[in-house]
mmCIF file of C-alpha atoms in Angstrom:
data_model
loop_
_atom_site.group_PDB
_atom_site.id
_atom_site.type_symbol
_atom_site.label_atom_id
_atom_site.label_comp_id
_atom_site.label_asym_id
_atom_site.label_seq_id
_atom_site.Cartn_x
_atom_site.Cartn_y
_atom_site.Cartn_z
ATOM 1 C CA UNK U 855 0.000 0.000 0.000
ATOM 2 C CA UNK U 856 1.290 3.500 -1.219
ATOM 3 C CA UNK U 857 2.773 5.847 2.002
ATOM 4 C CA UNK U 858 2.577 9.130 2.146
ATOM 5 C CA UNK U 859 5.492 10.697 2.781
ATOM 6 C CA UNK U 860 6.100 14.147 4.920
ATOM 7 C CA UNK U 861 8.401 14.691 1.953
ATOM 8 C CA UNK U 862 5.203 14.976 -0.596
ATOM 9 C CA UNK U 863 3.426 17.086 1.394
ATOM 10 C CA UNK U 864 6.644 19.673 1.681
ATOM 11 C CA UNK U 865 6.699 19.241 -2.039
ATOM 12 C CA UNK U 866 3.206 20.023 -2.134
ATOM 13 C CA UNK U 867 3.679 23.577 -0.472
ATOM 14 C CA UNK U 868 6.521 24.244 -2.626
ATOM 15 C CA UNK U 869 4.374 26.041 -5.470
ATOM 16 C CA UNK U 870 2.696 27.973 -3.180
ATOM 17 C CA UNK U 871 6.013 29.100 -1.108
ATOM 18 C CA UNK U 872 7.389 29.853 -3.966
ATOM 19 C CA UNK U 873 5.209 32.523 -5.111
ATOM 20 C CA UNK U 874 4.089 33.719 -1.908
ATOM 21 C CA UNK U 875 6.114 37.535 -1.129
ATOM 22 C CA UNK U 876 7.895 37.217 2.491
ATOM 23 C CA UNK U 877 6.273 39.810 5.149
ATOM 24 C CA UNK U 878 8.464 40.403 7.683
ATOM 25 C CA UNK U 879 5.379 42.186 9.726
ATOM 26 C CA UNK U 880 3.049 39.104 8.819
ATOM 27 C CA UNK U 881 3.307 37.116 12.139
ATOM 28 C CA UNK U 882 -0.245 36.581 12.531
ATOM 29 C CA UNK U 883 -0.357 34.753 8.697
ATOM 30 C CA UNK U 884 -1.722 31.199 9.038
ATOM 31 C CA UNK U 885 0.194 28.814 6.510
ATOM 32 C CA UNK U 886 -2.545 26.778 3.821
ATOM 33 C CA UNK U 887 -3.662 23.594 5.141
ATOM 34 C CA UNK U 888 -2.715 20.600 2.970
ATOM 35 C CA UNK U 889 -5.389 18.149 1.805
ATOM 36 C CA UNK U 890 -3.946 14.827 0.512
ATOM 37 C CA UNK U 891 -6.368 13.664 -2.121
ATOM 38 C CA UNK U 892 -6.679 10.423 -3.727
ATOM 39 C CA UNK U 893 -7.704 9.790 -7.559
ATOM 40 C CA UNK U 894 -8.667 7.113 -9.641
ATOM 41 C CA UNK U 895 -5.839 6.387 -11.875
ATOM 42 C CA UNK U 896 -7.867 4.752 -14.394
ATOM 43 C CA UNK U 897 -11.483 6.999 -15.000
ATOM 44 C CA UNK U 898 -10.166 9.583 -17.608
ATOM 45 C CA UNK U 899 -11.366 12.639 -18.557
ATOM 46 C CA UNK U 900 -12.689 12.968 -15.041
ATOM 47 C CA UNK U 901 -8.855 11.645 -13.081
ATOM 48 C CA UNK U 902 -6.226 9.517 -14.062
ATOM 49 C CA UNK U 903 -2.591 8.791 -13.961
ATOM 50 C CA UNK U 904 -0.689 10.458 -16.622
ATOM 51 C CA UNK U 905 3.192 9.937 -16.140
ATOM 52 C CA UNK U 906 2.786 9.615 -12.481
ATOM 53 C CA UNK U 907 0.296 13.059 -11.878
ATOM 54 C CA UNK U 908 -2.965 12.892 -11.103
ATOM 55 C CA UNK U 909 -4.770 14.670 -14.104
ATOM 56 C CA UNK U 910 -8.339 15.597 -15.570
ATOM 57 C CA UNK U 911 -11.444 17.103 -14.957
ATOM 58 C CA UNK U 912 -11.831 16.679 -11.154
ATOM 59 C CA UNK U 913 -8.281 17.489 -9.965
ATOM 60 C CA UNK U 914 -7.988 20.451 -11.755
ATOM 61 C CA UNK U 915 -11.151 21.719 -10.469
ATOM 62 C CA UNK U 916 -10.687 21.126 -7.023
ATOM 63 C CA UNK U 917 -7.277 23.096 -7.284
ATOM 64 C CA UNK U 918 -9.166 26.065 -9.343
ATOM 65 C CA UNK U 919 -12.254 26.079 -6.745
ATOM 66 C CA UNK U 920 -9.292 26.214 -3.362
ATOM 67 C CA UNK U 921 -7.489 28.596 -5.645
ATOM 68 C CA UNK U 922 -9.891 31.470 -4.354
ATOM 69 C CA UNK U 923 -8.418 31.232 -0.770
ATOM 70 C CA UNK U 924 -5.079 30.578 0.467
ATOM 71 C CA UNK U 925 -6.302 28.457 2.959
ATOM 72 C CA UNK U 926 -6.090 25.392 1.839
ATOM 73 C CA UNK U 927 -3.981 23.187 -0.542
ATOM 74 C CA UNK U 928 -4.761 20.097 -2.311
ATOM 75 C CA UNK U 929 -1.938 17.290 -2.782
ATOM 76 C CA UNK U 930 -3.353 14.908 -5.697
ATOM 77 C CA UNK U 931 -2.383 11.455 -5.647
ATOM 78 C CA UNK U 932 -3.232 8.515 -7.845
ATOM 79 C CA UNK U 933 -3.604 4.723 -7.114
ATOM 80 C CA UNK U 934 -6.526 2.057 -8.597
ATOM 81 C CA UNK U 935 -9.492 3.229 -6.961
ATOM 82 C CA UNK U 936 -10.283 0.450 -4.182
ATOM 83 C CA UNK U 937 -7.188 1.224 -2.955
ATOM 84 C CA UNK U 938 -7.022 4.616 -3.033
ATOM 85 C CA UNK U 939 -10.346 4.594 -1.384
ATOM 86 C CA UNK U 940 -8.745 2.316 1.623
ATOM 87 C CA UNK U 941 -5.583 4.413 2.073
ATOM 88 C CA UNK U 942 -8.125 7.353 2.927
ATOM 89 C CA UNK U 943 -10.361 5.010 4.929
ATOM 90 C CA UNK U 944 -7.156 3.949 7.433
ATOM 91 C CA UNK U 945 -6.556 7.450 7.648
ATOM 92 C CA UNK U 946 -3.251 7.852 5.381
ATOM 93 C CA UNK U 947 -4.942 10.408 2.984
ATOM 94 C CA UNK U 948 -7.935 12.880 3.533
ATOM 95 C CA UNK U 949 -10.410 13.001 0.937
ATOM 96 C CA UNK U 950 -11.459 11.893 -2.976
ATOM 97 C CA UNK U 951 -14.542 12.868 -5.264
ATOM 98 C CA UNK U 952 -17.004 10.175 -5.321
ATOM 99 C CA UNK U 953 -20.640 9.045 -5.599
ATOM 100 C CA UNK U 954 -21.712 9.634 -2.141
ATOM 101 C CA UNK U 955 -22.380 5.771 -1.769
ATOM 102 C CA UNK U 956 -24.100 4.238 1.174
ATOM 103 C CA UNK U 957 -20.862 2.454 2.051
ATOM 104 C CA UNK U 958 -18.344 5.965 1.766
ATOM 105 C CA UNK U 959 -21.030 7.759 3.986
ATOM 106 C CA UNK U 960 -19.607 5.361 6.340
ATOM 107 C CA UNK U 961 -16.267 7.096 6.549
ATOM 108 C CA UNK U 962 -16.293 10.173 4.506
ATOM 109 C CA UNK U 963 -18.249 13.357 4.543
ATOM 110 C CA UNK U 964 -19.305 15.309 1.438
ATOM 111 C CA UNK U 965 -20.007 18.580 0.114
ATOM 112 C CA UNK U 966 -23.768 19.638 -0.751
ATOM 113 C CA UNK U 967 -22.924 20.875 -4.727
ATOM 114 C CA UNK U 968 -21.664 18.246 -7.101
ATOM 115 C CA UNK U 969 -18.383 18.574 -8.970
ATOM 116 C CA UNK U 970 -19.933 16.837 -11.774
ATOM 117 C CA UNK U 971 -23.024 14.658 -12.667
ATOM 118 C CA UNK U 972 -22.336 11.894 -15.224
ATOM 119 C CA UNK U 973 -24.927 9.692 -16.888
ATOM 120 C CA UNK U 974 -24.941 6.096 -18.189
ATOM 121 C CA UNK U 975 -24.472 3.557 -21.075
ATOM 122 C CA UNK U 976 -23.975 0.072 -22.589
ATOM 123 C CA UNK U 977 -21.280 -1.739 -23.754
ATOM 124 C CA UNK U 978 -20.663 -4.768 -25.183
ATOM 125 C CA UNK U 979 -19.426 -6.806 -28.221
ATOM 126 C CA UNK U 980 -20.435 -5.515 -31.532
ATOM 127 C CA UNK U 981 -20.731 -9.816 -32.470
ATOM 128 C CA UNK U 982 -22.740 -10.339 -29.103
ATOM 129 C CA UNK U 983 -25.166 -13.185 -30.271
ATOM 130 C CA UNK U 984 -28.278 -11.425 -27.361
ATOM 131 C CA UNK U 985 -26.781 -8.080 -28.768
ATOM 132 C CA UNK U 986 -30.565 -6.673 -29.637
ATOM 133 C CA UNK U 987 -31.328 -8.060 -26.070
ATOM 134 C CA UNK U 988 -28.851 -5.845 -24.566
ATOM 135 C CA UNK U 989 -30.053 -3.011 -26.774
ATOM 136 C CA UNK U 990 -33.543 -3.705 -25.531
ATOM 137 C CA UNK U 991 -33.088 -3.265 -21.909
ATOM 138 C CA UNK U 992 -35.336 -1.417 -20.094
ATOM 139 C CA UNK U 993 -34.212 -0.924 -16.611
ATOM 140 C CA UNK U 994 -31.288 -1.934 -14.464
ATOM 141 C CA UNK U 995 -33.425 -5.072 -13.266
ATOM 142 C CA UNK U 996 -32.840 -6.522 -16.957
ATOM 143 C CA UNK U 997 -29.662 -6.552 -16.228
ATOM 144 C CA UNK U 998 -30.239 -10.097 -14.619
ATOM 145 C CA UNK U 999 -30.720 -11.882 -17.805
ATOM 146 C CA UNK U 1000 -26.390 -10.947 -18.240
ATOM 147 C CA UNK U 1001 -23.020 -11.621 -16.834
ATOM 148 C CA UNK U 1002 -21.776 -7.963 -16.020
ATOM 149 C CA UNK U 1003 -18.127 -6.650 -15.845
ATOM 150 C CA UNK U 1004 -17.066 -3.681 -13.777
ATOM 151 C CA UNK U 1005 -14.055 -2.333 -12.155
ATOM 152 C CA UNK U 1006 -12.911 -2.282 -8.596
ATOM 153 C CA UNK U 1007 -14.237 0.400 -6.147
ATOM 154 C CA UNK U 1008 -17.264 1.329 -8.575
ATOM 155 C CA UNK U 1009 -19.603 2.635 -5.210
ATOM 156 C CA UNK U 1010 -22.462 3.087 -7.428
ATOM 157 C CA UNK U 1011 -22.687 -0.005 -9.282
ATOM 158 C CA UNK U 1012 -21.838 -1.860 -6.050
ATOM 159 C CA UNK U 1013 -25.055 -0.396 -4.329
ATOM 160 C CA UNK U 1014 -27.025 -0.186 -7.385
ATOM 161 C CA UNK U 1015 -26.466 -3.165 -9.470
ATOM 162 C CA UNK U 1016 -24.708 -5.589 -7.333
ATOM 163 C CA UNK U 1017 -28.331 -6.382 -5.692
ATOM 164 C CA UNK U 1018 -29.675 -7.240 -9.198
ATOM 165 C CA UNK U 1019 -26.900 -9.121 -10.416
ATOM 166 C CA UNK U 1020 -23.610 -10.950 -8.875
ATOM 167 C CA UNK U 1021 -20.699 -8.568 -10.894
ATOM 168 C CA UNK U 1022 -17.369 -10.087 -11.694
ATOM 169 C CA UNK U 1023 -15.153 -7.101 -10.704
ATOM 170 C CA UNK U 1024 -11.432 -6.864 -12.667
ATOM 171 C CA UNK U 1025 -8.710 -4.070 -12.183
ATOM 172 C CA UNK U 1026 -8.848 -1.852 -15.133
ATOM 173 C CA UNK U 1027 -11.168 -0.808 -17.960
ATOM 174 C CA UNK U 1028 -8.241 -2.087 -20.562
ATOM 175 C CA UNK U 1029 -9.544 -5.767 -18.327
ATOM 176 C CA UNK U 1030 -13.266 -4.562 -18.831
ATOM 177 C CA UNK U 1031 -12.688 -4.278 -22.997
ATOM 178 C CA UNK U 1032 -10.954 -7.253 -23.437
ATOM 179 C CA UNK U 1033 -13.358 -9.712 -21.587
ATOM 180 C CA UNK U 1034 -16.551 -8.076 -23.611
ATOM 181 C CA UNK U 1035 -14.613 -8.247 -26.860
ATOM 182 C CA UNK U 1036 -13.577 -12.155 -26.004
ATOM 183 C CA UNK U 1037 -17.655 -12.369 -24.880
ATOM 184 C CA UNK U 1038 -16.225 -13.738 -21.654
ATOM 185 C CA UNK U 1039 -18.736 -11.661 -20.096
ATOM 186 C CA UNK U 1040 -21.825 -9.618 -21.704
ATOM 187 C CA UNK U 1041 -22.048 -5.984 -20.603
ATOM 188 C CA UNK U 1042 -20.281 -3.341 -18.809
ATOM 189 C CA UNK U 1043 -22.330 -0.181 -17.410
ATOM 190 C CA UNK U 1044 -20.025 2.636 -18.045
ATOM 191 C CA UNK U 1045 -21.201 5.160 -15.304
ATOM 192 C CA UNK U 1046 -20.506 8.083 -17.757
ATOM 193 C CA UNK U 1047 -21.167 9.138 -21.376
ATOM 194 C CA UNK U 1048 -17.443 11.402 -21.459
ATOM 195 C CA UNK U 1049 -15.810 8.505 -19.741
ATOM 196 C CA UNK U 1050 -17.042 5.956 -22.748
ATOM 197 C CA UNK U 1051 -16.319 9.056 -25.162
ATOM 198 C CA UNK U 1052 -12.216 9.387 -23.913
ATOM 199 C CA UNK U 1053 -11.903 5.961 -24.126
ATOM 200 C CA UNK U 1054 -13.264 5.054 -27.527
ATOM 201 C CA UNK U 1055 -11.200 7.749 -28.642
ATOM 202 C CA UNK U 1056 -7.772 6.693 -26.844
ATOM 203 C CA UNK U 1057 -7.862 3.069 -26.670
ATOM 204 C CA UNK U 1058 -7.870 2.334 -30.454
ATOM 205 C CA UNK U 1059 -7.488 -1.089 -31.541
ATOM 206 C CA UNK U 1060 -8.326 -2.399 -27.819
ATOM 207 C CA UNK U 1061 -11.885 -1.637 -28.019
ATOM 208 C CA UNK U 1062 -12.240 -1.932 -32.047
ATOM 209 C CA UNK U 1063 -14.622 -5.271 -30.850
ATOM 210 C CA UNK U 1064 -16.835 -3.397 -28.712
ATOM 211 C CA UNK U 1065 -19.408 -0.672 -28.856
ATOM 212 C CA UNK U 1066 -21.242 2.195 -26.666
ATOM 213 C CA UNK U 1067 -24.435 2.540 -26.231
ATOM 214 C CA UNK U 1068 -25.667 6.244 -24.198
ATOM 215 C CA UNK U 1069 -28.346 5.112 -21.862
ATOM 216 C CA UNK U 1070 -29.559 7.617 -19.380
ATOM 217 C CA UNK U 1071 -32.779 6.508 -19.231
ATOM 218 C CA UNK U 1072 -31.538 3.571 -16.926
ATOM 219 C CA UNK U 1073 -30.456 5.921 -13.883
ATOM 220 C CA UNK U 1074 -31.073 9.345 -12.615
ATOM 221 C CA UNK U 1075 -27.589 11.572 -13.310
ATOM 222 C CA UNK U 1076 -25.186 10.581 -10.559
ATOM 223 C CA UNK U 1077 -24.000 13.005 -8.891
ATOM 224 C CA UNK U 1078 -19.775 12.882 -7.950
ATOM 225 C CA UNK U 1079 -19.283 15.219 -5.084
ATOM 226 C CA UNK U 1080 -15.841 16.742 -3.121
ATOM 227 C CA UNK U 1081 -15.484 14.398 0.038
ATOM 228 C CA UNK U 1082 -13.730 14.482 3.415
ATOM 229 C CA UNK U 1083 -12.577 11.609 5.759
ATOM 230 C CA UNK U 1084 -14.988 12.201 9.226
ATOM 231 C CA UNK U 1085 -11.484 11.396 10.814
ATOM 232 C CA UNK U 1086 -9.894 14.745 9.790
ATOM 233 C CA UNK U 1087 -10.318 17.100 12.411
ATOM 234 C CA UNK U 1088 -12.652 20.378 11.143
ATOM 235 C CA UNK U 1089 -13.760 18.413 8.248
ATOM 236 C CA UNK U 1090 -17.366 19.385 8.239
ATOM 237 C CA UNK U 1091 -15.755 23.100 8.744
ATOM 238 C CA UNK U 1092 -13.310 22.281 5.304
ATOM 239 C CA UNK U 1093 -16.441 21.182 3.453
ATOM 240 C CA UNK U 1094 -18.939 24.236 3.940
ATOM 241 C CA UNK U 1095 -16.081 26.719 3.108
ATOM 242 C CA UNK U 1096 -15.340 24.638 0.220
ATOM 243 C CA UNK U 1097 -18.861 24.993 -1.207
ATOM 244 C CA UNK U 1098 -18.479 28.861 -0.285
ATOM 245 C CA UNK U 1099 -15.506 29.009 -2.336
ATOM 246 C CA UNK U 1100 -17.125 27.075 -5.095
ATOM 247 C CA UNK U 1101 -20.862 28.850 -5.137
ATOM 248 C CA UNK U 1102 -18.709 31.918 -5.532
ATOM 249 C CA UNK U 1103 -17.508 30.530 -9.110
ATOM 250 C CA UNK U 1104 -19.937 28.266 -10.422
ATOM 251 C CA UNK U 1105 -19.192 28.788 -13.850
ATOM 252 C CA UNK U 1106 -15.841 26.445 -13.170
#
């Protein structure tokens, strides 16, 4: 399991110490509080892993939305998303931007305005013998009639679909692509329509056996919202000026 280091955190601060103008008369100045947060390294546009940063959509607008105070600092990391999500239940990280799942609520608080809302689709294998079956579902509950694929730490399809249908779970969306093109499994419900978008459009040849299918009449919009582990002292406090700082921008 990845450790945070005192050393990442230092070189966390370093941007912002680096363009900050030393006051000689500015004892009373409180220093930013760091936030360590964890990303999916695998759920592009919205975060991922790109040459060991965390990058995309979310990440950059949690640093844009803490940008408007100097009171806090966010320290992105990446790992695969079950873990990342256990390094910040145990306490080693503070927070991540989720579906506010029945099982996070557990351990981590969120804010009350969503970072994003995403909406979902189909896919499967273009050759899929019950293809216009697939095509023809109605509502999650058809989902019964398949095998279904998804990857590791998904909170929403665990409390949504996992009741409906036992999922076989695998490591990576490159895992995902290649057991739908093989038809070792039926039908993967991509939680978002830019997520299926990014990776039809970078994965080339990996996913030339499989195809999309938008489908947001199977779920309301999901909601991903800015979360805090209930561990970290003022967290509740972090969150409301968070939204403060974010209703004061919304056009992010």
């Amino acid at each position: 399991m990845m450790s945070i280091k005192r050393r990442d955190i230092i070189k966390g601060l370093g941007a912002v110490a680096a363009g900050a103008c030393c006051d000689l008369s500015g004892a009373g100045a409180k220093a930013a509080q760091p936030l360590i947060i964890m990303h999916n390294e695998d759920f592009p546009p919205f975060e991922y892993d790109e040459n060991g940063t965390a990058a995309g959509i979310l990440p950059k607008k949690i640093n844009t939305i803490l940008a408007r105070s100097d009171e806090y600092i966010a320290i992105h990391r990446t790992n695969p998303w079950r873990r990342a999500q256990q390094i910040i239940r145990i306490g080693r990280a503070d927070g991540l931007s989720a579906y506010p799942s029945l099982e996070r609520l557990e351990y981590i608080g969120f804010n009350e305005t969503p970072l994003e809302t995403i909406t979902l689709g189909l896919v499967f294998a273009k050759d899929h013998p019950k293809r216009a079956e697939i095509e023809s579902i109605s509502s999650l509950k058809d989902l019964k009639k398949f095998r279904v694929v998804d990857v590791f730490g998904n909170g929403w399809s665990k409390q949504k679909i996992a009741p409906i249908v036992d999922i076989e779970w695998v490591q990576s969306f490159d895992q995902v692509f290649e057991m739908l093109a093989k038809r070792r499994t039926d039908v993967h419900v991509v939680v978002s329509l830019k997520t299926a978008k990014w990776q039809f459009r970078h994965l080339g040849a990996r996913i030339k056996d499989v195809t999309f299918m938008p489908r947001p009449d199977l779920s309301p919009p999901i909601p991903i919202h800015f979360g805090l582990r209930r561990t970290l002292a003022g967290y509740e406090t972090i969150l409301r000026r968070f939204d403060e700082l974010y209703d004061e921008n919304r056009s992010i």
